[in-house]
mmCIF file of C-alpha atoms and ligand atoms in Angstrom:
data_model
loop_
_atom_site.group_PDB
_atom_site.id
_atom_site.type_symbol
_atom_site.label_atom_id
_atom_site.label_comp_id
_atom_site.label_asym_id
_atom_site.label_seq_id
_atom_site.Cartn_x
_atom_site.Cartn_y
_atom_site.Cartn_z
ATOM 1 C CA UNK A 1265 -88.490 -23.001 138.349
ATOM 2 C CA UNK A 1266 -87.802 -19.695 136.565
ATOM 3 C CA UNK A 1267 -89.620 -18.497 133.437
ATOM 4 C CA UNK A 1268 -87.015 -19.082 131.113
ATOM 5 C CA UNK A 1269 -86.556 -22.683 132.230
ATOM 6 C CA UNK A 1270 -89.854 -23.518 131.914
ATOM 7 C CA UNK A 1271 -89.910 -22.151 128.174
ATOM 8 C CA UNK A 1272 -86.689 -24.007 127.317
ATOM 9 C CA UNK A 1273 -88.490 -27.315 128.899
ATOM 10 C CA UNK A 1274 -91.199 -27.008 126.348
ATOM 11 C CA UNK A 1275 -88.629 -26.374 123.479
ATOM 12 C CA UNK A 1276 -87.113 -29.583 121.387
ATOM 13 C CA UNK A 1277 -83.410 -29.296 121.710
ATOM 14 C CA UNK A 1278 -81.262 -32.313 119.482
ATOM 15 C CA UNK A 1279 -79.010 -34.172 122.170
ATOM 16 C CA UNK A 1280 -76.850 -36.606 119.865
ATOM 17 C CA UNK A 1281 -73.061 -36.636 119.304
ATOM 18 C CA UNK A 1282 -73.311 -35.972 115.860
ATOM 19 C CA UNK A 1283 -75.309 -32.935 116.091
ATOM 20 C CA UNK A 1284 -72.741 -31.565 119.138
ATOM 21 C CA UNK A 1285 -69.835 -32.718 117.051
ATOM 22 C CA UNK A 1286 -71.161 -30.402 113.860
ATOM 23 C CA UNK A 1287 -72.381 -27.779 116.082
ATOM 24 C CA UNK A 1288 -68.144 -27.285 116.582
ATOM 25 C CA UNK A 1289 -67.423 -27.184 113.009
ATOM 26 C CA UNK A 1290 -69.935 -25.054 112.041
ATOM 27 C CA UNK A 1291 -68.930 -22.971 115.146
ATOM 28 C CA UNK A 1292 -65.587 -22.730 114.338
ATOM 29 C CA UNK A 1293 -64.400 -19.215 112.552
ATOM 30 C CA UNK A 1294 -61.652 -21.524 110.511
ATOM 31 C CA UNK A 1295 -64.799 -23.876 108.617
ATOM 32 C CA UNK A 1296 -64.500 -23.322 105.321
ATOM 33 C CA UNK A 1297 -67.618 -23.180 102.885
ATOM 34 C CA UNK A 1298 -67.862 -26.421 101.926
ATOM 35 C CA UNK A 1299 -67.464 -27.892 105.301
ATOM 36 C CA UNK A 1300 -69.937 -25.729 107.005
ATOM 37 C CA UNK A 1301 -72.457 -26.891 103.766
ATOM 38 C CA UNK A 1302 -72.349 -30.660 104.433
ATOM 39 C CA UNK A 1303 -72.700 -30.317 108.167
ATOM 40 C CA UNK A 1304 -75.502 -28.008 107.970
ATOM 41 C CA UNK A 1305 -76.839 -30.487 105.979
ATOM 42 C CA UNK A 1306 -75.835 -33.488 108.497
ATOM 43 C CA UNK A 1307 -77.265 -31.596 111.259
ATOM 44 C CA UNK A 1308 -80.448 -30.368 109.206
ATOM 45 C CA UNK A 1309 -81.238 -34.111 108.737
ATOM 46 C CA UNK A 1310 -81.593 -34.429 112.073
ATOM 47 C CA UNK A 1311 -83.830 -31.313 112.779
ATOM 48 C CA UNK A 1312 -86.156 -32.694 110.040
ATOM 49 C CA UNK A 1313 -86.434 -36.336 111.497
ATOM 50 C CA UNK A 1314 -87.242 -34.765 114.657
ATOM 51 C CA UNK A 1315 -89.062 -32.142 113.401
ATOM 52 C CA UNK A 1316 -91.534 -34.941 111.888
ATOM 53 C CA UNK A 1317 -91.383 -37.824 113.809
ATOM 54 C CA UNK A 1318 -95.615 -37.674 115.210
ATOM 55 C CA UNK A 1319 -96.904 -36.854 111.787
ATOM 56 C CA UNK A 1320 -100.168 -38.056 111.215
ATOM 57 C CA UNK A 1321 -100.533 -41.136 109.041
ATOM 58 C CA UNK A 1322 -103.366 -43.054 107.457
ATOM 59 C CA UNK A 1323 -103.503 -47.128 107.248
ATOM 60 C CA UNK A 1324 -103.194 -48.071 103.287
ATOM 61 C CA UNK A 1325 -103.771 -52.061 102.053
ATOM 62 C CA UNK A 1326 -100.139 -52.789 100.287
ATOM 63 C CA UNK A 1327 -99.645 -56.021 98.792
ATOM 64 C CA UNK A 1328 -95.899 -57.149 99.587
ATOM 65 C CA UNK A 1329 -94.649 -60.456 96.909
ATOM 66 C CA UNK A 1330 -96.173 -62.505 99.462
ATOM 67 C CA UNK A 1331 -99.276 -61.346 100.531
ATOM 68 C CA UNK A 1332 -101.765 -58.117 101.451
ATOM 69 C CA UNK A 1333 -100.674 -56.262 104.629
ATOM 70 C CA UNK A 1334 -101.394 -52.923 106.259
ATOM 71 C CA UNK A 1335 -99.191 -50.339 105.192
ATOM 72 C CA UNK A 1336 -99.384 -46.386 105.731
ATOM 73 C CA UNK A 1337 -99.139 -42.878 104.326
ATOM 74 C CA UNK A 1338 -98.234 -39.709 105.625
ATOM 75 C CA UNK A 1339 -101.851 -38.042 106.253
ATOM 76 C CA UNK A 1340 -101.250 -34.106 106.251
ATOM 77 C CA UNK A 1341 -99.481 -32.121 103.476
ATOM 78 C CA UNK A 1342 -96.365 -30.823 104.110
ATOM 79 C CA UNK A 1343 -95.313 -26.878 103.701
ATOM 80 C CA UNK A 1344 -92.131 -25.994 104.372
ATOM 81 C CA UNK A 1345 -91.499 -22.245 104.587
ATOM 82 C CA UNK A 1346 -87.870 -20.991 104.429
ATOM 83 C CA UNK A 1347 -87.222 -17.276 105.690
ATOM 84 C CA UNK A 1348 -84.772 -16.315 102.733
ATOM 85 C CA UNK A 1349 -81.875 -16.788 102.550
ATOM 86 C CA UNK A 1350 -80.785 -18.917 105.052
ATOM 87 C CA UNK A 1351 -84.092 -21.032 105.678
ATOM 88 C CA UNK A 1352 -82.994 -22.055 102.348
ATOM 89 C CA UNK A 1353 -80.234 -23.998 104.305
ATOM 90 C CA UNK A 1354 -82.920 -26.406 105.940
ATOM 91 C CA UNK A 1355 -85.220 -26.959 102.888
ATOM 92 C CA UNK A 1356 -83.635 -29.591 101.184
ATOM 93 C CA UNK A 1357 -83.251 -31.983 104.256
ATOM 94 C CA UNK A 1358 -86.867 -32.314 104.929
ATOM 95 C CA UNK A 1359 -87.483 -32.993 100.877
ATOM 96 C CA UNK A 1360 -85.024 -35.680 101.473
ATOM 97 C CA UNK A 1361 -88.246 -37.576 103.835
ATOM 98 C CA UNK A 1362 -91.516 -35.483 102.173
ATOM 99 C CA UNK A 1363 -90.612 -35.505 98.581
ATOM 100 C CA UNK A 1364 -94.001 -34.240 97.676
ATOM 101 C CA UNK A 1365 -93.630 -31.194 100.162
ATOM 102 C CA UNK A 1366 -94.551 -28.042 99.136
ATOM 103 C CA UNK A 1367 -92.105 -25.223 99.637
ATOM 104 C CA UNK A 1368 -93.402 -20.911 100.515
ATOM 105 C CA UNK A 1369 -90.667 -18.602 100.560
ATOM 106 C CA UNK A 1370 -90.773 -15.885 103.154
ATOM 107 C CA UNK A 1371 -87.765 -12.778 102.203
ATOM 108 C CA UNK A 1372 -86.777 -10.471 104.924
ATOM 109 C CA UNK A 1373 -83.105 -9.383 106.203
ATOM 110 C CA UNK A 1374 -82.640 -8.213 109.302
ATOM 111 C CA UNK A 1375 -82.304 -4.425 109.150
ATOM 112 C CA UNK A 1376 -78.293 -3.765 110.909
ATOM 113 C CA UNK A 1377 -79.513 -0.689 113.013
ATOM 114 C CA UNK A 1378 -82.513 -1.536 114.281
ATOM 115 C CA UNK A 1379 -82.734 -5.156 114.367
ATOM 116 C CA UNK A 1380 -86.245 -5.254 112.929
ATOM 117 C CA UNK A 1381 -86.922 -7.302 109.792
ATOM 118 C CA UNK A 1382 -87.708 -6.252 106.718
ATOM 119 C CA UNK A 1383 -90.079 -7.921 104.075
ATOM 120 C CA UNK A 1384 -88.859 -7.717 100.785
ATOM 121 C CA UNK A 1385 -90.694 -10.930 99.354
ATOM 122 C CA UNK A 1386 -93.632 -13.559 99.662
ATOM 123 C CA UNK A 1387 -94.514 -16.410 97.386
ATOM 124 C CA UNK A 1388 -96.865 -19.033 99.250
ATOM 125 C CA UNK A 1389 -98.126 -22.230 97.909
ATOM 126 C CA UNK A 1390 -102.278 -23.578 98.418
ATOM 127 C CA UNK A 1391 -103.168 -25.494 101.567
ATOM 128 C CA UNK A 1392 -101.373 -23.644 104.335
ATOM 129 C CA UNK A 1393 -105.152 -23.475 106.015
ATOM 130 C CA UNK A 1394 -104.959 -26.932 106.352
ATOM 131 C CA UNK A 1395 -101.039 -28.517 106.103
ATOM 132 C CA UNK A 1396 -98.612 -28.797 108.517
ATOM 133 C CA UNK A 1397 -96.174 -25.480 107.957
ATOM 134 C CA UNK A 1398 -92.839 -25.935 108.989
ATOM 135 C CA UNK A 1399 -91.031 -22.515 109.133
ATOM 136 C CA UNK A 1400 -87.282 -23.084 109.000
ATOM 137 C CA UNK A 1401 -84.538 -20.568 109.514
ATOM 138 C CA UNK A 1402 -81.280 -21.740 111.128
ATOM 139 C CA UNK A 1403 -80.429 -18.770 113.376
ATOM 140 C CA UNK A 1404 -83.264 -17.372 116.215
ATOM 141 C CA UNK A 1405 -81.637 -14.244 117.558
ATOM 142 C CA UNK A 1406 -84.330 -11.583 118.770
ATOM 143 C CA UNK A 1407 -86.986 -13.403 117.582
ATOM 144 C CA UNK A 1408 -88.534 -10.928 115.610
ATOM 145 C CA UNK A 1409 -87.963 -12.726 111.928
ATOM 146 C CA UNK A 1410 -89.328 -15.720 113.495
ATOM 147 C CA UNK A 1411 -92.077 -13.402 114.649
ATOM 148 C CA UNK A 1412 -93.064 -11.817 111.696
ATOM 149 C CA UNK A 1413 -93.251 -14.728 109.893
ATOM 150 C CA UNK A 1414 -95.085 -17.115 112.122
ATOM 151 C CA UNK A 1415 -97.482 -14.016 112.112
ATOM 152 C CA UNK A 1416 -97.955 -13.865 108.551
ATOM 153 C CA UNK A 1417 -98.810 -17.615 108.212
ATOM 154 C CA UNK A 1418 -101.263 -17.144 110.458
ATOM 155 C CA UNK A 1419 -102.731 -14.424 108.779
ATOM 156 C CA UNK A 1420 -102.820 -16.661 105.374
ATOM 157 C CA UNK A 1421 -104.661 -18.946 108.013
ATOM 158 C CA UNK A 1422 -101.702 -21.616 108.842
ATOM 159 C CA UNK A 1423 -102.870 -22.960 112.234
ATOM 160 C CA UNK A 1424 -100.482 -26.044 112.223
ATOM 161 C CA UNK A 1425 -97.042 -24.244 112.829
ATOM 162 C CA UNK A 1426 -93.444 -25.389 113.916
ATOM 163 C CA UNK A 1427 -90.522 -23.980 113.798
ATOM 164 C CA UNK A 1428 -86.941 -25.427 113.132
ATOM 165 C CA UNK A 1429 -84.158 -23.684 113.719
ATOM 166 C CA UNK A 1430 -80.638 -24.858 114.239
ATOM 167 C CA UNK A 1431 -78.867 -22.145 116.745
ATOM 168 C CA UNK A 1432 -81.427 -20.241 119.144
ATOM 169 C CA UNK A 1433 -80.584 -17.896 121.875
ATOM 170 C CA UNK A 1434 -82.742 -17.979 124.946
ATOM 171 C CA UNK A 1435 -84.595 -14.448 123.947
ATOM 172 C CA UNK A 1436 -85.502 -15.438 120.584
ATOM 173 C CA UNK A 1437 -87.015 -19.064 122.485
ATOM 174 C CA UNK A 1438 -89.040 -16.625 124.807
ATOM 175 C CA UNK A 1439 -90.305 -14.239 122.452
ATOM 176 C CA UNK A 1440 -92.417 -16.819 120.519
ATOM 177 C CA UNK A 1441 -93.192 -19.232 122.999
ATOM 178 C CA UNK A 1442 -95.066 -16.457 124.702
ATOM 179 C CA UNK A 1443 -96.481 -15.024 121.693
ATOM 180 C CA UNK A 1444 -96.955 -18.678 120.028
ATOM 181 C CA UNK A 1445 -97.567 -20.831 122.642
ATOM 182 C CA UNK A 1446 -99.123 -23.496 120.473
ATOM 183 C CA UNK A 1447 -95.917 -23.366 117.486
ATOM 184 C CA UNK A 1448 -93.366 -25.597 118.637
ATOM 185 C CA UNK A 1449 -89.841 -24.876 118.315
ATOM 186 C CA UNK A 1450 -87.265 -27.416 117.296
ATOM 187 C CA UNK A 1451 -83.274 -26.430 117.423
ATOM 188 C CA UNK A 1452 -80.019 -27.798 117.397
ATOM 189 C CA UNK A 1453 -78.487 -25.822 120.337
ATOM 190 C CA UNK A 1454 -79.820 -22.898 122.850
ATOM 191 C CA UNK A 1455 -77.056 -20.366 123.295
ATOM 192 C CA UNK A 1456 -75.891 -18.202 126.004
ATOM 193 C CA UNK A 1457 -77.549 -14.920 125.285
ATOM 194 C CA UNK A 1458 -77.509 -11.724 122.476
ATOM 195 C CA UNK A 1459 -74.734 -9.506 122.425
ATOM 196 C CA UNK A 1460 -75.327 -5.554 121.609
ATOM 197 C CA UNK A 1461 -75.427 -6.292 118.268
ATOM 198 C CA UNK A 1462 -78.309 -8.563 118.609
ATOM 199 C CA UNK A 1463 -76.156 -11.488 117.606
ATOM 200 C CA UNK A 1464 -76.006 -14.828 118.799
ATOM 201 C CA UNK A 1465 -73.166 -15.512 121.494
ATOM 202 C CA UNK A 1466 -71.367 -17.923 121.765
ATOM 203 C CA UNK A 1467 -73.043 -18.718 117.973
ATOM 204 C CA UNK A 1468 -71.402 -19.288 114.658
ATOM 205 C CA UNK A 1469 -71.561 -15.908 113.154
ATOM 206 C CA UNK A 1470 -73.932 -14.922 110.015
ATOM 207 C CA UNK A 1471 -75.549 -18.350 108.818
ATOM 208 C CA UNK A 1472 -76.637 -16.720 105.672
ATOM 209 C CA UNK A 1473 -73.145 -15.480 104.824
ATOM 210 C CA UNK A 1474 -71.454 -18.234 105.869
ATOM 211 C CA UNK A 1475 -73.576 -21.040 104.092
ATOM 212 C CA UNK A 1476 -73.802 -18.601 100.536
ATOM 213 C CA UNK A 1477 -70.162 -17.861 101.163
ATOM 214 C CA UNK A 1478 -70.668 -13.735 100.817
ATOM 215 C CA UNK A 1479 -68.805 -12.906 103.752
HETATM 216 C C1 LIG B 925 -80.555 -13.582 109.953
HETATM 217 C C2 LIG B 925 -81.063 -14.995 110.183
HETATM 218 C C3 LIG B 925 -82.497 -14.791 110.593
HETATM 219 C C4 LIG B 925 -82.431 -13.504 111.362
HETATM 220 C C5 LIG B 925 -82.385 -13.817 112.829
HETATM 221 O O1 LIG B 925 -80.940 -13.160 108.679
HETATM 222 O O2 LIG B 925 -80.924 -15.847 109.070
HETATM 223 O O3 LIG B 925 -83.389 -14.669 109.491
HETATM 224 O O4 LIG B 925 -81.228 -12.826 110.967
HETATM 225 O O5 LIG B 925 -82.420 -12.674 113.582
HETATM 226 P P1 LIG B 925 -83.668 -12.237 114.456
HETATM 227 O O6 LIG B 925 -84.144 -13.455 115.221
HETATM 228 O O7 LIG B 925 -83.095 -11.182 115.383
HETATM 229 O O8 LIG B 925 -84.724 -11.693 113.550
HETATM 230 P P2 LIG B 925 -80.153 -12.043 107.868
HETATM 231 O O9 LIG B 925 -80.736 -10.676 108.092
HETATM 232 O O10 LIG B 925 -78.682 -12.169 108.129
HETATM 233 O O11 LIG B 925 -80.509 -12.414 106.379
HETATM 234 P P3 LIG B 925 -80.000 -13.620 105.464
HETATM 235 O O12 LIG B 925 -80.817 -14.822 105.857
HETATM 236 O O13 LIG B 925 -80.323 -13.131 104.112
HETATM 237 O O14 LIG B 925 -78.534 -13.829 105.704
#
C-alpha cells in the first residue's frame, strides 16, 4: 500500500448521499449564495455529528415522570476553533449539538504569492489545556493554515485536537497527518490534487468568498 493510501485510510471521509449530493451544489460555479449557505450548513451538520460521535460522557441519575434512571452528560468541554473567515462556516453546526461550546477564533489569509498564511488575529477562550479543540476550516489545500494553527493550539497547550474540514486535497491530508499524527482529520470529500495556484482541483473555488458572497 502506498503512503498516501495509508494516510487517507486513517482520515474520516463522510460517505452519505446527502453529503455527495451537496458536495455538487456547492461544487457547481452556477450556486448562488444562498444555496451554497444552507448546504454548507446541511453538510456541516454532518461533519459535526461525525466529528463527535465517541465523546466522552459521564452517567447522571435523571428522574423521568415515572421513575429514576441513568442518564448521561457530555464529559469534556468543547472548543471549537474557526480559522477566520471561513471556519466561521462550520461553527454554528456543532453549537447546534454543544450549545455550551466555547468558540477561539484563529485569523490568517492565505498570502496569493506565496501560499503561506498569515496571522492577523487570535482570541482564545480558557480550558484548551484540557477540552476537546475542534479546529474547523472548510477548505485543506497545502496544509499550511491547518498547520499553523494546529501548531499554535498546541503551543497554548491543546493536546486533544481534530480537525474538520469539508473539501481536502490529498497534500493538505499528508502534511498534517505526518506532522500531527495524533489530530484526526474529518472531511467531506478528498480531492484530486493542487493546481499551480495551490488551489483545490476539482474543488469548489474560494469557500470564504463564496459563503460571504465577496467574490
Ligand atoms: C483559504 C481557506 C483556508 C486556506 C486553505 O483561506 O479558507 O483557510 O485558504 O489553504 P491552505 O491549506 O493552503 O493554507 P483564505 O486565504 O481564502 O481566507 P478566507 O478564509 O478569509 O477566505
Amino acid at each position: 500500500m502506498s503512503k498516501r493510501q495509508e494516510i487517507l485510510d486513517k482520515v474520516t471521509v463522510i460517505d452519505h448521499p446527502v453529503v455527495a449530493r451537496d458536495l455538487s451544489i456547492l461544487r457547481d460555479n452556477t450556486t448562488g449564495t444562498a444555496e451554497f449557505r444552507a448546504a454548507l450548513g446541511r453538510i456541516a451538520t454532518i461533519l459535526a455529528y461525525f466529528a463527535l460521535k465517541d465523546l466522552p460522557l459521564r452517567e447522571t441519575i435523571i428522574e423521568t415522570p415515572i421513575t429514576k434512571t441513568e442518564g448521561c452528560e457530555i464529559d469534556t468541554e468543547i472548543i471549537i476553533v474557526p480559522i477566520l473567515r471561513a471556519g466561521l462556516s462550520l461553527v454554528d453546526a456543532i453549537i447546534n449539538f454543544i450549545l455550551d461550546a466555547k468558540v477561539g477564533h484563529l485569523g490568517m489569509y492565505r498570502d496569493e504569492e506565496t501560499h503561506e498564511p498569515v496571522d492577523y488575529y487570535s482570541n482564545l477562550p480558557d480550558g484548551v489545556k484540557d477540552g476537546l479543540v475542534l479546529v474547523v476550516d472548510p477548505m485543506l489545500a497545502t496544509g499550511g493554515s491547518a498547520d499553523d494553527a494546529i501548531g499554535f493550539m498546541k503551543n497554548q497547550g491543546a493536546n486533544n485536537i481534530r480537525f474538520i474540514s469539508l473539501i481536502a486535497a490529498p497534500e493538505g491530508l499528508e502534511r498534517i497527518s505526518e506532522k500531527y499524527p495524533d489530530v484526526s482529520i474529518i472531511t467531506a470529500a478528498v480531492d484530486e490534487k493542487l493546481n499551480s495556484d495551490a488551489f483545490i482541483v476539482p474543488g469548489l473555488g474560494d469557500a470564504g468568498d463564496r459563503y460571504f458572497g465577496t467574490t
